[in-house]
Tab-separated table of C-alpha atoms in Angstrom:
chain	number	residue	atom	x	y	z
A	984	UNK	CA	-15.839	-7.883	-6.209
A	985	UNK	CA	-12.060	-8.607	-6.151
A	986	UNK	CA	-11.399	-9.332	-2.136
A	987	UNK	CA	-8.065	-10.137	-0.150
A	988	UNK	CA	-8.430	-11.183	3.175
A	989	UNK	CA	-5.616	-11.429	5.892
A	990	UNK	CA	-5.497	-13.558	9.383
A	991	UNK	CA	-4.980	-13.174	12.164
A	992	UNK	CA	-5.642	-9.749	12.298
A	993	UNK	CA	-3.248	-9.608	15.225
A	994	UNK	CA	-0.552	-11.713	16.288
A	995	UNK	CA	1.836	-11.420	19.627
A	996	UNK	CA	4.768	-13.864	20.292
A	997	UNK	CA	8.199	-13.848	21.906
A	998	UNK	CA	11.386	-13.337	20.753
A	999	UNK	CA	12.669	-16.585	19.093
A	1000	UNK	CA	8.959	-17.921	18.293
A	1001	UNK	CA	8.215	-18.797	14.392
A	1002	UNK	CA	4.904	-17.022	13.164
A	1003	UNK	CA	2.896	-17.782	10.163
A	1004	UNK	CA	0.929	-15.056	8.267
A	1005	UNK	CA	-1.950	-15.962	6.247
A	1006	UNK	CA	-3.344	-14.417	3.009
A	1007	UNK	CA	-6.239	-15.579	0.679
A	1008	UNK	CA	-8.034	-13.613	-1.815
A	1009	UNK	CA	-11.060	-13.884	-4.750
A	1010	UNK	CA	-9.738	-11.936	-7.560
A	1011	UNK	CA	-10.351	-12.409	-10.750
A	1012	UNK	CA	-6.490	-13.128	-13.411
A	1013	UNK	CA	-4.464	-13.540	-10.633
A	1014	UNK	CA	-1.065	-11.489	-12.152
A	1015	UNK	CA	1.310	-10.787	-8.612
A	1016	UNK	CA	1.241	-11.305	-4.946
A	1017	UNK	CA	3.214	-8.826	-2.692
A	1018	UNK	CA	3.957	-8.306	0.770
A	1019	UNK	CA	4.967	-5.337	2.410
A	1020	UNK	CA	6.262	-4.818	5.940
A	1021	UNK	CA	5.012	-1.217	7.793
A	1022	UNK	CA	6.454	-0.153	10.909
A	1023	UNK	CA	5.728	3.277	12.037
A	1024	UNK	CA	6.170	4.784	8.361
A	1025	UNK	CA	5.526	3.873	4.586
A	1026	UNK	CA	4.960	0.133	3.975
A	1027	UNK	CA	8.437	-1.274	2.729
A	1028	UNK	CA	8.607	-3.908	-0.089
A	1029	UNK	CA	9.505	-7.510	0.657
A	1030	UNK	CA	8.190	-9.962	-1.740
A	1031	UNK	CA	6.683	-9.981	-4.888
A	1032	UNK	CA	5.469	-13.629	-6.606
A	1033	UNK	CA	4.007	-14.618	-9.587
A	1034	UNK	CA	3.300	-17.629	-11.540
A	1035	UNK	CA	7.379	-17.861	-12.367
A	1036	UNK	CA	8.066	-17.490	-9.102
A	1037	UNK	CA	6.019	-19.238	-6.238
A	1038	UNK	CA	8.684	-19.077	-3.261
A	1039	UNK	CA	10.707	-16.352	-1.997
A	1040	UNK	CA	13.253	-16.333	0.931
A	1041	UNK	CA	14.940	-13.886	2.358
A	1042	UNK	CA	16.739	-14.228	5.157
A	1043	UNK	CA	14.826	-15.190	7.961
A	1044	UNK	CA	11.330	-14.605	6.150
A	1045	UNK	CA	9.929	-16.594	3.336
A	1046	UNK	CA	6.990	-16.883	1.101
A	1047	UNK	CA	5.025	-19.215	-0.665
A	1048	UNK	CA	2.019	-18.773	-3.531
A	1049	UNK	CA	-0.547	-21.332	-3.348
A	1050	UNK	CA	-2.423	-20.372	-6.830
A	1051	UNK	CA	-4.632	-23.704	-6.180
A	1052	UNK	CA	-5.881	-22.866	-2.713
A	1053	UNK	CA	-5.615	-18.879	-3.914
A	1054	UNK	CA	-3.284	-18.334	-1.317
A	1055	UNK	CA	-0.465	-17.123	0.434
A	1056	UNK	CA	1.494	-17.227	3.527
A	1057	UNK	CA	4.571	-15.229	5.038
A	1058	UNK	CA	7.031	-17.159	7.579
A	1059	UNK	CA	9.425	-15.296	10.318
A	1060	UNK	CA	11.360	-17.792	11.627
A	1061	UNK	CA	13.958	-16.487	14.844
A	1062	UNK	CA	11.071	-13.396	15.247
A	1063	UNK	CA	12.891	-10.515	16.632
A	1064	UNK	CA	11.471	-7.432	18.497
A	1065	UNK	CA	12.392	-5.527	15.063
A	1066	UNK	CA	9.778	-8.028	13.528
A	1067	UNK	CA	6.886	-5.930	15.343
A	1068	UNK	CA	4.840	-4.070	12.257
A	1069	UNK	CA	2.050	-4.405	10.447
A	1070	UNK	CA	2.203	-7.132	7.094
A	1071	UNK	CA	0.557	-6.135	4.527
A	1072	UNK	CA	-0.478	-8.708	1.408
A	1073	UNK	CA	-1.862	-7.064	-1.979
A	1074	UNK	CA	-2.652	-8.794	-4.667
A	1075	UNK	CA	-2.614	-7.751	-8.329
A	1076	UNK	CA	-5.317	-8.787	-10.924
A	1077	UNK	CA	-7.821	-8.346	-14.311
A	1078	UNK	CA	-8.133	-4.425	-12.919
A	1079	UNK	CA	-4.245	-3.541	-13.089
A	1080	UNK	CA	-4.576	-2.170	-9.695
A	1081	UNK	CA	-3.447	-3.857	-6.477
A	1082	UNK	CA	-5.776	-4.968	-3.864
A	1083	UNK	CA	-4.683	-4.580	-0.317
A	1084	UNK	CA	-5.967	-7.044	2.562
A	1085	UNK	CA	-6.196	-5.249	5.945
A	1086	UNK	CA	-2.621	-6.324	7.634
A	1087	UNK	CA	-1.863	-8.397	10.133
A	1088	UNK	CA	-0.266	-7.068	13.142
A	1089	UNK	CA	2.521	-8.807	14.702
A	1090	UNK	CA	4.332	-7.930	18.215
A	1091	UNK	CA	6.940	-9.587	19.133
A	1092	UNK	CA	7.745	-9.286	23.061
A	1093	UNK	CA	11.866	-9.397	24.588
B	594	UNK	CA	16.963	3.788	-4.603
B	595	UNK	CA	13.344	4.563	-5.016
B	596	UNK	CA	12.394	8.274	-3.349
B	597	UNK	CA	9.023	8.896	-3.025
B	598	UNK	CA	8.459	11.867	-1.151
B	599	UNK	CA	5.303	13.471	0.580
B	600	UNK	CA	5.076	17.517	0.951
B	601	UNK	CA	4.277	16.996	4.989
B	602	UNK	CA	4.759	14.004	7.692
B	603	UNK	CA	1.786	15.850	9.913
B	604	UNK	CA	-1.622	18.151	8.606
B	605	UNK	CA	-4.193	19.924	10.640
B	606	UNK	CA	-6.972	21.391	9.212
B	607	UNK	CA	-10.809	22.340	9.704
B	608	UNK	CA	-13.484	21.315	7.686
B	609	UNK	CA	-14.224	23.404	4.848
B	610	UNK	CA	-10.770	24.051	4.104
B	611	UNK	CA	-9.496	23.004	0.623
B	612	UNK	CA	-6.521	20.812	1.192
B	613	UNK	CA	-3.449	20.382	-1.364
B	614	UNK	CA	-1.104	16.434	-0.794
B	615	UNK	CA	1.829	16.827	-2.687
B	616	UNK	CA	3.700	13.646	-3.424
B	617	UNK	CA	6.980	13.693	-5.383
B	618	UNK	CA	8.817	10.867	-6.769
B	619	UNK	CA	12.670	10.763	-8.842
B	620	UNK	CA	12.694	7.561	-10.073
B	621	UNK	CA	10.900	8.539	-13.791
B	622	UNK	CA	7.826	6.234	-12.723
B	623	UNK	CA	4.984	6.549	-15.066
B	624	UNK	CA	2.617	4.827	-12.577
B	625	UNK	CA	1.481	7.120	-9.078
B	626	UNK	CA	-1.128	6.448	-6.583
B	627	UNK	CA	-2.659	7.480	-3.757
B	628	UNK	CA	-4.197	5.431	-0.930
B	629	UNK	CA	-5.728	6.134	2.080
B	630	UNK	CA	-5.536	3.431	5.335
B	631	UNK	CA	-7.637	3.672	8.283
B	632	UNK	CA	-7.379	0.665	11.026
B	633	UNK	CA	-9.326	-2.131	10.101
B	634	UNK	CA	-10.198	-1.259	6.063
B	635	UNK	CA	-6.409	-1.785	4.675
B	636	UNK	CA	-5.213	0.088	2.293
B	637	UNK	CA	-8.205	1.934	0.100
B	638	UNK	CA	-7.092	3.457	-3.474
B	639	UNK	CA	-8.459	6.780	-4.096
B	640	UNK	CA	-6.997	7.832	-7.263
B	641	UNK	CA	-4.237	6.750	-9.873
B	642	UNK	CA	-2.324	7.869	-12.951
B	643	UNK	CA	-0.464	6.329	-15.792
B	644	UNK	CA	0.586	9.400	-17.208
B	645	UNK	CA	1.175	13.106	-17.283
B	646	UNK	CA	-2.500	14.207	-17.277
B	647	UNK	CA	-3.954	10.554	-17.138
B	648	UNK	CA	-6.625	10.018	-13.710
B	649	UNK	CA	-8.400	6.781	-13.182
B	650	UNK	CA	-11.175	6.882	-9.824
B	651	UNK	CA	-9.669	3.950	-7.309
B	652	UNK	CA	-11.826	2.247	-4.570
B	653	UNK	CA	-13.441	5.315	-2.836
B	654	UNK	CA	-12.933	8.937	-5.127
B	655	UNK	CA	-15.563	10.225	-3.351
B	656	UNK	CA	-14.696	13.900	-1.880
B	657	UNK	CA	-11.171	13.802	-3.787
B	658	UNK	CA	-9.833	15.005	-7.336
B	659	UNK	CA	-6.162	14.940	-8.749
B	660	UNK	CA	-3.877	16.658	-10.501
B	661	UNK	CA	-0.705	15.289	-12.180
B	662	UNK	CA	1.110	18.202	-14.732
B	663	UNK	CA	4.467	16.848	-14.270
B	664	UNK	CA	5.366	13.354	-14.169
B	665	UNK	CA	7.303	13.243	-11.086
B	666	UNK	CA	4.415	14.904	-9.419
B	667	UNK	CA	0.765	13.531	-8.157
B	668	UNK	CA	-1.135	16.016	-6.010
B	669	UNK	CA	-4.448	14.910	-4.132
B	670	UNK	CA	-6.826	17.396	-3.107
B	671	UNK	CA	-9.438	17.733	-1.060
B	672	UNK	CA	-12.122	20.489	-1.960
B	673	UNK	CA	-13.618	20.692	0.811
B	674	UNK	CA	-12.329	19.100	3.555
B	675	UNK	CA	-14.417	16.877	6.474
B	676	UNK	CA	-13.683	15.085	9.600
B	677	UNK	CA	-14.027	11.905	7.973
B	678	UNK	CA	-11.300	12.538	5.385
B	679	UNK	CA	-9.296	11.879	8.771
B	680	UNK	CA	-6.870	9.953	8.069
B	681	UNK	CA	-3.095	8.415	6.903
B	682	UNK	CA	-2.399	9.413	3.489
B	683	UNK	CA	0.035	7.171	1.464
B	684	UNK	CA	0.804	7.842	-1.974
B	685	UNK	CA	3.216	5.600	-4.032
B	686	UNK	CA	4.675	4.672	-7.613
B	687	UNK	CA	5.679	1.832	-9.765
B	688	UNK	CA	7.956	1.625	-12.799
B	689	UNK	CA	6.618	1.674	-16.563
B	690	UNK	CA	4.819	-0.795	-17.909
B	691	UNK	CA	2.234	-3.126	-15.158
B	692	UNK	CA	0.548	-1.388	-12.594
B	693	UNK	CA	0.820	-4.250	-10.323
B	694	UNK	CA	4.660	-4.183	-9.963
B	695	UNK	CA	6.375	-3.500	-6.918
B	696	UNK	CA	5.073	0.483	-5.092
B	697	UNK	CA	7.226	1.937	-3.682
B	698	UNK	CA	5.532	4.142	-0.520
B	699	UNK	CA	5.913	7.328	0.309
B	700	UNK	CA	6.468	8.382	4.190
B	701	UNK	CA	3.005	9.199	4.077
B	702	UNK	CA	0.337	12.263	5.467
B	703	UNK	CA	-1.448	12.455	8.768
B	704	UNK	CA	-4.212	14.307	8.085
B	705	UNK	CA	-6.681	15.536	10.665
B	706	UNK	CA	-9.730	17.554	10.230
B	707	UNK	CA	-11.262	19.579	12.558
């Protein structure tokens, strides 16, 4: 069964701290990784990566696919208070559906 | 910009009660889903469509059936609702062609059942 899992499951730092957010999964022909940021509302989009395209920055967060280690991981660097949401990783394979990992909650404190 | 709109922010209802989620989008996306996210399971897929009249069962269908007439439009409903149907309701959409390229959310549905 196709499986994404995300850690930590929570995450609290100060302003100006650099946070790393970790996503692995066992799917079966691996096709897209996204991440999606969800604050109070409807996850938003940030990244999407795929064998083209293994690194994505933007701004102050960044992404890297690790198809070897069937991995991922999201970096905030300068976190901000407007950081604070739940990051959510889904990955897309064989099934043509995506496959959400449970979020990692991140709070970032003034 | 992507609108995906959802017929109510905030639902109350009691069990029993047959319950209608509308979810609208305007971007002429073939692909619409619905979800359902509780704290600590994620995001769960209930049902999705490629099409005007196309269904496929997601994760958990269980307790839910769908309707999609128009393209724009992907209702969820429950038949008869129970208090653990509970829950945030998300639905989204993607453009023609993959399923797994970028959704785009809707503000999503708190549903409670009483």
């Amino acid at each position: 069964e196709d499986k994404v899992v995300q850690s930590p499951l929570s995450l609290v730092v100060h302003e100006g701290d650099t946070v790393t957010l970790n996503c692995s999964y066992e799917v079966t022909n691996f096709r897209s990784l996204l991440w999606y940021k969800q604050e109070k509302k409807a996850p938003t989009f940030l990244f999407m990566l795929t064998s083209s395209g293994i690194e994505k920055k933007s701004g102050r967060l960044s992404s890297i696919l690790d198809k070897k280690e069937l991995s991922s991981i999201l970096n905030i660097t300068a976190t901000q208070t407007g950081d604070s949401a739940i990051y959510l990783c889904a990955w897309g394979g064989a099934t043509n559906k995506l496959i959400f990992g449970t979020g990692t909650l991140l709070a970032v404190q003034p | 910009d992507v609108k995906v709109t959802q017929s109510s922010r905030y639902l109350v209802k009691r069990t029993g009660e047959k319950v209608f989620l509308e979810c609208v989008q305007d971007m002429d996306h073939e692909n619409m889903f619905w979800y359902r996210q509780d704290p600590g399971l994620g995001l769960r897929l209930i049902y999705f469509s490629y099409d005007v009249k196309m269904k496929e069962k997601g994760d958990i269908p269980e307790g839910y059936s769908v309707s999609r007439e128009k393209k724009e439009r992907f209702s969820l409903i429950l038949e008869s609702a129970s208090t653990n149907q509970t829950s945030m309701y998300l639905c989204a959409s993607s453009r023609p062609g993959t399923t797994t390229d970028t959704q785009y959310f809707g503000p999503g549905t708190r549903l409670t059942v009483l």
